[in-house]
Amino acid sequence: MPRARVGVLISGTGSNMAALLYASRADDCPYEIVLVASNVPSAPGLALAAAEGVPVFARDHKGLKRAEFDALIDAELARHGAEFVALAGYMRLLSPAFVAKWQGRCLNIHPSLLPAHKGLDVHEAVLAAGDAVTGATVHLVTPELDDGPILGQTRVAVLPGDTAASLAVRVHYAEHQLYPRVLARLVAERTGPEVLLARVRALALALPAAEEKLSHGMNGFFVTGGKFFGYFLSNHHGDGITALLVKTSEVEEQAQLIDQDPELYYRPAYFGPSGWIGIRLDMGDVDWDNVEAWLARSWQVSAPKRLARILADF
Ligand code: GRF
């Protein structure tokens, strides 16, 4: 399964970026870091990322309007195929256009138990308030500062005699544990088989008289009183593939498609000889228009004639 592509934005040390990066080295980590970008060219985290072979981008934001600078960052993210953005000590407010574009796919880490102590000088505020417990929060980025839906938190005890600096050290430990875990969970939720199945199901069941049932461990979609027109499979027989099987009109077409795009199409075991084709859903960006068109065609060849006429006007 290809891993979700994450761009990280930093302005300073980048220890959270490092935590995300080293966590991504684990075989089972569902994301990879494809870019580390900064508005501070001297940010120490950039040198670390570069030394680890991660593409870096640095540009001083001075002299550029917020939206202009964000458009530069956005273009870099696009150039590296980023699907998610992790802010890790990125000390700039983002423009509304950037936040809107990345909504649901942009996270931030904040060194307090939000909603307590938003903004800067957090550890000083915790000590001034006499809090017994503080911590770290990962949340989705929304237009309001440090305000988006909370994805995860870790509590950190405040010790007698703590200073802002001593507290910051322990909160950093907590952050480094929390951020990779929450990011991994978010990308798995957004790109995992359950999400793909939900999308396929919505398209398949929108077709006339379409129903679903489990068949040989796969989610099968069939026409009432007719045949199956689609199967969703994920790691079937342990092959690690997530795909949709649909019916082509003939075996020659199946061969042609595989020839044209062998990354996307494949000949499925057992089903292949009767003209079914596999469409990979785990190769990154899924072309959902193509999936929808295939489901409709497959429905057409599987539906009883009287129903198939309906789809012509559907
Ligand atoms: C972290 O405490 C993070 O919560 C805050 O900025 C700090 C960045 O530290 N947003 P680092 O650069 O990741 O070491």
mmCIF file of C-alpha atoms and ligand atoms in Angstrom:
data_model
loop_
_atom_site.group_PDB
_atom_site.id
_atom_site.type_symbol
_atom_site.label_atom_id
_atom_site.label_comp_id
_atom_site.label_asym_id
_atom_site.label_seq_id
_atom_site.Cartn_x
_atom_site.Cartn_y
_atom_site.Cartn_z
ATOM 1 C CA MET A 1 0.000 0.000 0.000
ATOM 2 C CA PRO A 2 1.580 3.343 -0.939
ATOM 3 C CA ARG A 3 1.977 5.640 2.011
ATOM 4 C CA ALA A 4 0.220 8.974 2.458
ATOM 5 C CA ARG A 5 2.444 11.862 1.416
ATOM 6 C CA VAL A 6 2.952 14.499 4.097
ATOM 7 C CA GLY A 7 4.561 17.938 3.897
ATOM 8 C CA VAL A 8 5.806 19.449 7.163
ATOM 9 C CA LEU A 9 6.039 23.201 7.780
ATOM 10 C CA ILE A 10 8.496 24.453 10.409
ATOM 11 C CA SER A 11 9.992 27.731 11.578
ATOM 12 C CA GLY A 12 12.531 26.560 14.146
ATOM 13 C CA THR A 13 14.217 23.570 15.762
ATOM 14 C CA GLY A 14 11.948 21.083 14.101
ATOM 15 C CA SER A 15 12.093 18.452 16.828
ATOM 16 C CA ASN A 16 8.463 17.539 16.132
ATOM 17 C CA MET A 17 9.256 17.295 12.439
ATOM 18 C CA ALA A 18 12.140 14.964 13.376
ATOM 19 C CA ALA A 19 9.776 12.856 15.480
ATOM 20 C CA LEU A 20 7.377 12.582 12.525
ATOM 21 C CA LEU A 21 10.227 11.747 10.169
ATOM 22 C CA TYR A 22 11.818 9.044 12.305
ATOM 23 C CA ALA A 23 8.428 7.508 13.064
ATOM 24 C CA SER A 24 7.851 7.314 9.302
ATOM 25 C CA ARG A 25 10.899 5.055 8.987
ATOM 26 C CA ALA A 26 8.968 2.190 10.570
ATOM 27 C CA ASP A 27 7.792 -0.346 7.985
ATOM 28 C CA ASP A 28 4.201 -0.118 9.147
ATOM 29 C CA CYS A 29 3.988 3.679 9.226
ATOM 30 C CA PRO A 30 1.158 4.750 6.877
ATOM 31 C CA TYR A 31 2.755 8.080 5.916
ATOM 32 C CA GLU A 32 6.019 9.409 4.504
ATOM 33 C CA ILE A 33 7.482 12.909 4.698
ATOM 34 C CA VAL A 34 7.860 14.251 1.164
ATOM 35 C CA LEU A 35 8.803 17.852 1.949
ATOM 36 C CA VAL A 36 9.944 20.015 4.850
ATOM 37 C CA ALA A 37 9.317 23.701 4.142
ATOM 38 C CA SER A 38 10.071 26.778 6.201
ATOM 39 C CA ASN A 39 9.573 30.530 6.241
ATOM 40 C CA VAL A 40 12.907 30.777 8.109
ATOM 41 C CA PRO A 41 15.829 29.748 5.889
ATOM 42 C CA SER A 42 18.110 29.312 8.927
ATOM 43 C CA ALA A 43 15.665 26.999 10.765
ATOM 44 C CA PRO A 44 17.823 24.176 12.207
ATOM 45 C CA GLY A 45 15.181 21.600 11.276
ATOM 46 C CA LEU A 46 15.850 22.201 7.578
ATOM 47 C CA ALA A 47 19.457 21.020 7.882
ATOM 48 C CA LEU A 48 18.302 17.907 9.714
ATOM 49 C CA ALA A 49 15.695 17.098 7.078
ATOM 50 C CA ALA A 50 18.154 17.690 4.236
ATOM 51 C CA ALA A 51 20.735 15.460 5.926
ATOM 52 C CA GLU A 52 18.091 12.735 6.127
ATOM 53 C CA GLY A 53 17.458 13.016 2.396
ATOM 54 C CA VAL A 54 14.099 14.779 2.639
ATOM 55 C CA PRO A 55 13.439 17.536 0.057
ATOM 56 C CA VAL A 56 13.457 20.954 1.711
ATOM 57 C CA PHE A 57 12.162 24.366 0.704
ATOM 58 C CA ALA A 58 13.027 27.616 2.463
ATOM 59 C CA ARG A 59 11.956 31.120 1.690
ATOM 60 C CA ASP A 60 11.884 34.180 3.907
ATOM 61 C CA HIS A 61 8.308 35.447 3.998
ATOM 62 C CA LYS A 62 9.403 39.086 4.394
ATOM 63 C CA GLY A 63 8.240 41.342 1.584
ATOM 64 C CA LEU A 64 5.519 38.932 0.480
ATOM 65 C CA LYS A 65 1.834 39.210 1.260
ATOM 66 C CA ARG A 66 0.501 36.332 3.366
ATOM 67 C CA ALA A 67 -1.521 34.890 0.502
ATOM 68 C CA GLU A 68 1.431 35.183 -1.903
ATOM 69 C CA PHE A 69 3.766 33.394 0.471
ATOM 70 C CA ASP A 70 1.226 30.670 1.163
ATOM 71 C CA ALA A 71 0.736 30.183 -2.571
ATOM 72 C CA LEU A 72 4.493 29.524 -2.871
ATOM 73 C CA ILE A 73 4.346 26.943 -0.093
ATOM 74 C CA ASP A 74 1.246 25.415 -1.633
ATOM 75 C CA ALA A 75 2.969 25.114 -5.014
ATOM 76 C CA GLU A 76 5.916 23.328 -3.354
ATOM 77 C CA LEU A 77 3.549 20.970 -1.561
ATOM 78 C CA ALA A 78 1.844 20.208 -4.874
ATOM 79 C CA ARG A 79 5.183 19.709 -6.635
ATOM 80 C CA HIS A 80 6.051 17.029 -4.095
ATOM 81 C CA GLY A 81 2.621 15.445 -4.230
ATOM 82 C CA ALA A 82 1.760 16.181 -0.590
ATOM 83 C CA GLU A 83 -1.699 14.996 0.469
ATOM 84 C CA PHE A 84 -1.461 16.166 4.087
ATOM 85 C CA VAL A 85 0.258 19.084 5.827
ATOM 86 C CA ALA A 86 1.652 18.871 9.346
ATOM 87 C CA LEU A 87 2.492 22.175 11.047
ATOM 88 C CA ALA A 88 5.325 21.648 13.508
ATOM 89 C CA GLY A 89 6.312 24.893 15.177
ATOM 90 C CA TYR A 90 5.285 26.886 12.108
ATOM 91 C CA MET A 91 5.122 30.412 13.446
ATOM 92 C CA ARG A 92 2.965 32.008 10.795
ATOM 93 C CA LEU A 93 -0.749 32.409 10.487
ATOM 94 C CA LEU A 94 -2.023 30.793 7.317
ATOM 95 C CA SER A 95 -4.146 32.587 4.745
ATOM 96 C CA PRO A 96 -7.849 31.653 4.527
ATOM 97 C CA ALA A 97 -7.344 30.218 1.027
ATOM 98 C CA PHE A 98 -4.597 27.875 2.230
ATOM 99 C CA VAL A 99 -6.616 26.750 5.254
ATOM 100 C CA ALA A 100 -9.708 26.177 3.100
ATOM 101 C CA LYS A 101 -7.780 24.168 0.523
ATOM 102 C CA TRP A 102 -6.207 21.871 3.105
ATOM 103 C CA GLN A 103 -9.197 21.620 5.415
ATOM 104 C CA GLY A 104 -9.321 18.230 7.112
ATOM 105 C CA ARG A 105 -5.815 17.424 5.875
ATOM 106 C CA CYS A 106 -3.792 20.022 7.788
ATOM 107 C CA LEU A 107 -2.807 19.421 11.422
ATOM 108 C CA ASN A 108 -1.026 21.418 14.071
ATOM 109 C CA ILE A 109 0.589 20.600 17.391
ATOM 110 C CA HIS A 110 0.218 22.947 20.334
ATOM 111 C CA PRO A 111 2.026 22.682 23.705
ATOM 112 C CA SER A 112 -1.020 22.821 25.998
ATOM 113 C CA LEU A 113 -4.195 20.917 26.677
ATOM 114 C CA LEU A 114 -6.390 22.937 24.317
ATOM 115 C CA PRO A 115 -8.720 24.728 24.627
ATOM 116 C CA ALA A 116 -6.616 25.966 27.575
ATOM 117 C CA HIS A 117 -3.814 28.392 26.758
ATOM 118 C CA LYS A 118 -3.999 29.128 23.053
ATOM 119 C CA GLY A 119 -1.383 31.323 21.392
ATOM 120 C CA LEU A 120 2.197 31.995 22.526
ATOM 121 C CA ASP A 121 4.079 31.794 25.866
ATOM 122 C CA VAL A 122 2.018 28.791 26.830
ATOM 123 C CA HIS A 123 4.237 27.367 29.591
ATOM 124 C CA GLU A 124 4.449 30.751 31.318
ATOM 125 C CA ALA A 125 0.644 30.932 31.199
ATOM 126 C CA VAL A 126 0.317 27.416 32.662
ATOM 127 C CA LEU A 127 2.615 28.312 35.576
ATOM 128 C CA ALA A 128 0.918 31.669 36.136
ATOM 129 C CA ALA A 129 -2.461 29.940 36.248
ATOM 130 C CA GLY A 130 -1.121 27.405 38.787
ATOM 131 C CA ASP A 131 -2.294 24.451 36.671
ATOM 132 C CA ALA A 132 -1.341 21.043 38.080
ATOM 133 C CA VAL A 133 -1.483 19.421 34.660
ATOM 134 C CA THR A 134 -0.614 20.606 31.181
ATOM 135 C CA GLY A 135 0.161 18.685 28.011
ATOM 136 C CA ALA A 136 0.149 18.650 24.250
ATOM 137 C CA THR A 137 -2.652 18.728 21.685
ATOM 138 C CA VAL A 138 -2.815 17.792 18.010
ATOM 139 C CA HIS A 139 -5.732 19.364 16.186
ATOM 140 C CA LEU A 140 -7.005 20.033 12.702
ATOM 141 C CA VAL A 141 -6.267 23.515 11.425
ATOM 142 C CA THR A 142 -9.234 25.827 10.955
ATOM 143 C CA PRO A 143 -9.262 29.594 10.295
ATOM 144 C CA GLU A 144 -9.348 30.347 14.048
ATOM 145 C CA LEU A 145 -5.909 30.065 15.767
ATOM 146 C CA ASP A 146 -5.369 26.834 17.817
ATOM 147 C CA ASP A 147 -9.067 26.131 17.615
ATOM 148 C CA GLY A 148 -9.791 23.211 15.236
ATOM 149 C CA PRO A 149 -11.203 19.791 16.186
ATOM 150 C CA ILE A 150 -8.916 17.986 18.647
ATOM 151 C CA LEU A 151 -7.445 14.735 17.317
ATOM 152 C CA GLY A 152 -5.385 13.729 20.343
ATOM 153 C CA GLN A 153 -3.899 14.937 23.611
ATOM 154 C CA THR A 154 -1.238 13.827 26.109
ATOM 155 C CA ARG A 155 -1.229 15.039 29.688
ATOM 156 C CA VAL A 156 1.977 16.199 31.402
ATOM 157 C CA ALA A 157 2.184 16.837 35.155
ATOM 158 C CA VAL A 158 3.461 20.221 36.320
ATOM 159 C CA LEU A 159 6.161 19.670 38.981
ATOM 160 C CA PRO A 160 6.898 21.883 41.949
ATOM 161 C CA GLY A 161 9.710 24.244 40.973
ATOM 162 C CA ASP A 162 9.021 23.893 37.239
ATOM 163 C CA THR A 163 10.113 26.779 35.041
ATOM 164 C CA ALA A 164 8.760 27.458 31.576
ATOM 165 C CA ALA A 165 11.958 25.898 30.216
ATOM 166 C CA SER A 166 11.787 22.705 32.317
ATOM 167 C CA LEU A 167 8.117 22.287 31.486
ATOM 168 C CA ALA A 168 8.810 22.823 27.788
ATOM 169 C CA VAL A 169 11.294 19.922 27.827
ATOM 170 C CA ARG A 170 8.745 17.449 29.202
ATOM 171 C CA VAL A 171 5.934 18.715 26.996
ATOM 172 C CA HIS A 172 8.259 18.179 24.043
ATOM 173 C CA TYR A 173 8.717 14.507 25.049
ATOM 174 C CA ALA A 174 4.943 14.175 25.087
ATOM 175 C CA GLU A 175 4.607 15.943 21.741
ATOM 176 C CA HIS A 176 7.102 13.631 20.081
ATOM 177 C CA GLN A 177 5.075 10.602 21.124
ATOM 178 C CA LEU A 178 1.720 12.097 20.301
ATOM 179 C CA TYR A 179 2.207 13.699 16.894
ATOM 180 C CA PRO A 180 3.350 10.667 14.848
ATOM 181 C CA ARG A 181 0.618 8.520 16.378
ATOM 182 C CA VAL A 182 -2.159 10.997 15.624
ATOM 183 C CA LEU A 183 -0.897 11.718 12.116
ATOM 184 C CA ALA A 184 -0.674 7.993 11.373
ATOM 185 C CA ARG A 185 -4.218 7.483 12.585
ATOM 186 C CA LEU A 186 -5.591 10.394 10.574
ATOM 187 C CA VAL A 187 -3.985 9.349 7.284
ATOM 188 C CA ALA A 188 -5.031 5.726 7.821
ATOM 189 C CA GLU A 189 -8.600 6.858 8.392
ATOM 190 C CA ARG A 190 -8.578 9.078 5.327
ATOM 191 C CA THR A 191 -6.889 6.671 2.939
ATOM 192 C CA GLY A 192 -7.588 3.269 4.488
ATOM 193 C CA PRO A 193 -9.766 0.496 3.067
ATOM 194 C CA GLU A 194 -12.846 1.505 5.089
ATOM 195 C CA VAL A 195 -12.848 4.937 3.480
ATOM 196 C CA LEU A 196 -12.364 3.461 0.006
ATOM 197 C CA LEU A 197 -15.148 0.930 0.592
ATOM 198 C CA ALA A 198 -17.527 3.664 1.769
ATOM 199 C CA ARG A 199 -16.873 5.610 -1.428
ATOM 200 C CA VAL A 200 -17.274 2.576 -3.702
ATOM 201 C CA ARG A 201 -20.441 1.588 -1.854
ATOM 202 C CA ALA A 202 -21.960 5.047 -2.306
ATOM 203 C CA LEU A 203 -21.319 4.916 -6.056
ATOM 204 C CA ALA A 204 -22.430 1.297 -6.478
ATOM 205 C CA LEU A 205 -25.640 1.581 -4.471
ATOM 206 C CA ALA A 206 -26.606 4.752 -6.343
ATOM 207 C CA LEU A 207 -27.209 2.562 -9.412
ATOM 208 C CA PRO A 208 -30.777 1.304 -9.991
ATOM 209 C CA ALA A 209 -31.829 -1.771 -7.992
ATOM 210 C CA ALA A 210 -28.311 -2.197 -6.635
ATOM 211 C CA GLU A 211 -27.772 -4.215 -3.477
ATOM 212 C CA GLU A 212 -24.795 -5.358 -1.453
ATOM 213 C CA LYS A 213 -23.884 -8.634 0.181
ATOM 214 C CA LEU A 214 -20.765 -10.378 1.351
ATOM 215 C CA SER A 215 -19.540 -12.941 -1.115
ATOM 216 C CA HIS A 216 -16.424 -15.055 -0.591
ATOM 217 C CA GLY A 217 -15.108 -12.493 1.905
ATOM 218 C CA MET A 218 -15.604 -9.586 -0.499
ATOM 219 C CA ASN A 219 -18.218 -6.850 -0.523
ATOM 220 C CA GLY A 220 -20.230 -7.745 -3.588
ATOM 221 C CA PHE A 221 -22.642 -5.411 -5.382
ATOM 222 C CA PHE A 222 -25.414 -6.960 -7.450
ATOM 223 C CA VAL A 223 -28.571 -6.012 -9.298
ATOM 224 C CA THR A 224 -31.776 -7.280 -7.674
ATOM 225 C CA GLY A 225 -32.701 -10.432 -9.535
ATOM 226 C CA GLY A 226 -29.517 -10.144 -11.593
ATOM 227 C CA LYS A 227 -25.810 -10.745 -11.292
ATOM 228 C CA PHE A 228 -22.935 -9.185 -9.413
ATOM 229 C CA PHE A 229 -21.495 -6.104 -11.095
ATOM 230 C CA GLY A 230 -18.756 -5.191 -8.631
ATOM 231 C CA TYR A 231 -16.651 -6.602 -5.835
ATOM 232 C CA PHE A 232 -14.617 -4.574 -3.379
ATOM 233 C CA LEU A 233 -11.662 -6.427 -1.985
ATOM 234 C CA SER A 234 -8.974 -5.493 0.481
ATOM 235 C CA ASN A 235 -6.097 -7.789 1.340
ATOM 236 C CA HIS A 236 -8.064 -10.710 -0.061
ATOM 237 C CA HIS A 237 -6.106 -13.940 0.476
ATOM 238 C CA GLY A 238 -3.455 -11.719 2.117
ATOM 239 C CA ASP A 239 -2.300 -10.117 -1.156
ATOM 240 C CA GLY A 240 -2.209 -6.596 0.355
ATOM 241 C CA ILE A 241 -4.211 -5.169 -2.576
ATOM 242 C CA THR A 242 -7.268 -2.931 -2.258
ATOM 243 C CA ALA A 243 -9.232 -2.948 -5.494
ATOM 244 C CA LEU A 244 -12.558 -2.984 -7.228
ATOM 245 C CA LEU A 245 -13.476 -5.775 -9.626
ATOM 246 C CA VAL A 246 -15.800 -4.878 -12.481
ATOM 247 C CA LYS A 247 -16.923 -6.696 -15.580
ATOM 248 C CA THR A 248 -15.489 -5.792 -18.983
ATOM 249 C CA SER A 249 -17.457 -6.666 -22.087
ATOM 250 C CA GLU A 250 -14.855 -9.095 -23.357
ATOM 251 C CA VAL A 251 -11.545 -10.658 -22.442
ATOM 252 C CA GLU A 252 -9.703 -8.749 -25.214
ATOM 253 C CA GLU A 253 -10.692 -5.451 -23.652
ATOM 254 C CA GLN A 254 -9.351 -6.671 -20.348
ATOM 255 C CA ALA A 255 -5.960 -7.435 -21.926
ATOM 256 C CA GLN A 256 -5.889 -4.061 -23.658
ATOM 257 C CA LEU A 257 -6.547 -2.139 -20.461
ATOM 258 C CA ILE A 258 -3.822 -3.979 -18.565
ATOM 259 C CA ASP A 259 -1.474 -3.280 -21.441
ATOM 260 C CA GLN A 260 -2.322 0.438 -21.403
ATOM 261 C CA ASP A 261 -2.106 0.976 -17.661
ATOM 262 C CA PRO A 262 -0.551 -1.965 -15.824
ATOM 263 C CA GLU A 263 -0.291 0.074 -12.584
ATOM 264 C CA LEU A 264 -4.042 0.603 -12.419
ATOM 265 C CA TYR A 265 -5.588 -2.500 -13.998
ATOM 266 C CA TYR A 266 -4.875 -6.151 -13.330
ATOM 267 C CA ARG A 267 -6.307 -9.558 -14.134
ATOM 268 C CA PRO A 268 -7.846 -10.888 -10.936
ATOM 269 C CA ALA A 269 -7.378 -14.487 -9.851
ATOM 270 C CA TYR A 270 -10.439 -16.743 -10.473
ATOM 271 C CA PHE A 271 -12.468 -13.867 -11.981
ATOM 272 C CA GLY A 272 -10.072 -12.979 -14.783
ATOM 273 C CA PRO A 273 -11.043 -15.713 -17.252
ATOM 274 C CA SER A 274 -14.671 -14.530 -17.292
ATOM 275 C CA GLY A 275 -13.756 -10.953 -18.233
ATOM 276 C CA TRP A 276 -13.551 -9.288 -14.848
ATOM 277 C CA ILE A 277 -10.882 -6.669 -14.370
ATOM 278 C CA GLY A 278 -9.275 -5.362 -11.187
ATOM 279 C CA ILE A 279 -8.962 -1.606 -10.676
ATOM 280 C CA ARG A 280 -6.410 -0.746 -7.989
ATOM 281 C CA LEU A 281 -7.690 1.697 -5.373
ATOM 282 C CA ASP A 282 -4.492 1.741 -3.343
ATOM 283 C CA MET A 283 -2.163 3.531 -5.724
ATOM 284 C CA GLY A 284 -2.580 7.035 -4.309
ATOM 285 C CA ASP A 285 -4.991 9.432 -5.974
ATOM 286 C CA VAL A 286 -8.053 7.427 -7.081
ATOM 287 C CA ASP A 287 -9.808 8.634 -10.237
ATOM 288 C CA TRP A 288 -13.355 8.364 -8.863
ATOM 289 C CA ASP A 289 -14.963 9.434 -12.149
ATOM 290 C CA ASN A 290 -13.334 6.424 -13.752
ATOM 291 C CA VAL A 291 -14.537 4.161 -10.928
ATOM 292 C CA GLU A 292 -18.073 5.519 -11.280
ATOM 293 C CA ALA A 293 -18.047 5.023 -15.049
ATOM 294 C CA TRP A 294 -16.785 1.445 -14.659
ATOM 295 C CA LEU A 295 -19.439 0.581 -12.096
ATOM 296 C CA ALA A 296 -22.135 1.886 -14.439
ATOM 297 C CA ARG A 297 -20.779 -0.105 -17.391
ATOM 298 C CA SER A 298 -20.422 -3.213 -15.313
ATOM 299 C CA TRP A 299 -23.966 -2.760 -14.000
ATOM 300 C CA GLN A 300 -25.147 -2.444 -17.596
ATOM 301 C CA VAL A 301 -23.671 -5.803 -18.652
ATOM 302 C CA SER A 302 -24.890 -7.537 -15.492
ATOM 303 C CA ALA A 303 -28.444 -6.208 -15.180
ATOM 304 C CA PRO A 304 -31.469 -7.975 -16.629
ATOM 305 C CA LYS A 305 -32.407 -6.374 -20.000
ATOM 306 C CA ARG A 306 -35.529 -4.621 -18.742
ATOM 307 C CA LEU A 307 -33.465 -2.863 -16.039
ATOM 308 C CA ALA A 308 -30.486 -2.158 -18.280
ATOM 309 C CA ARG A 309 -32.753 0.007 -20.416
ATOM 310 C CA ILE A 310 -33.320 2.219 -17.367
ATOM 311 C CA LEU A 311 -29.635 3.078 -17.082
ATOM 312 C CA ALA A 312 -29.602 4.438 -20.597
ATOM 313 C CA ASP A 313 -31.812 7.291 -19.307
ATOM 314 C CA PHE A 314 -30.327 7.320 -15.840
HETATM 315 C C1 GRF B 1 6.269 22.867 19.870
HETATM 316 O O1 GRF B 1 6.190 23.028 21.248
HETATM 317 C C2 GRF B 1 4.904 22.945 19.252
HETATM 318 O O2 GRF B 1 3.890 22.498 20.085
HETATM 319 C C3 GRF B 1 4.735 24.419 18.992
HETATM 320 O O3 GRF B 1 6.008 24.863 18.623
HETATM 321 C C4 GRF B 1 6.998 24.034 19.206
HETATM 322 C C5 GRF B 1 7.883 23.583 18.102
HETATM 323 O O4 GRF B 1 8.995 22.893 18.579
HETATM 324 N N1 GRF B 1 3.707 24.651 18.004
HETATM 325 P P1 GRF B 1 9.934 22.097 17.557
HETATM 326 O O5 GRF B 1 10.433 23.109 16.528
HETATM 327 O O6 GRF B 1 9.117 21.028 16.928
HETATM 328 O O7 GRF B 1 11.059 21.564 18.393
#
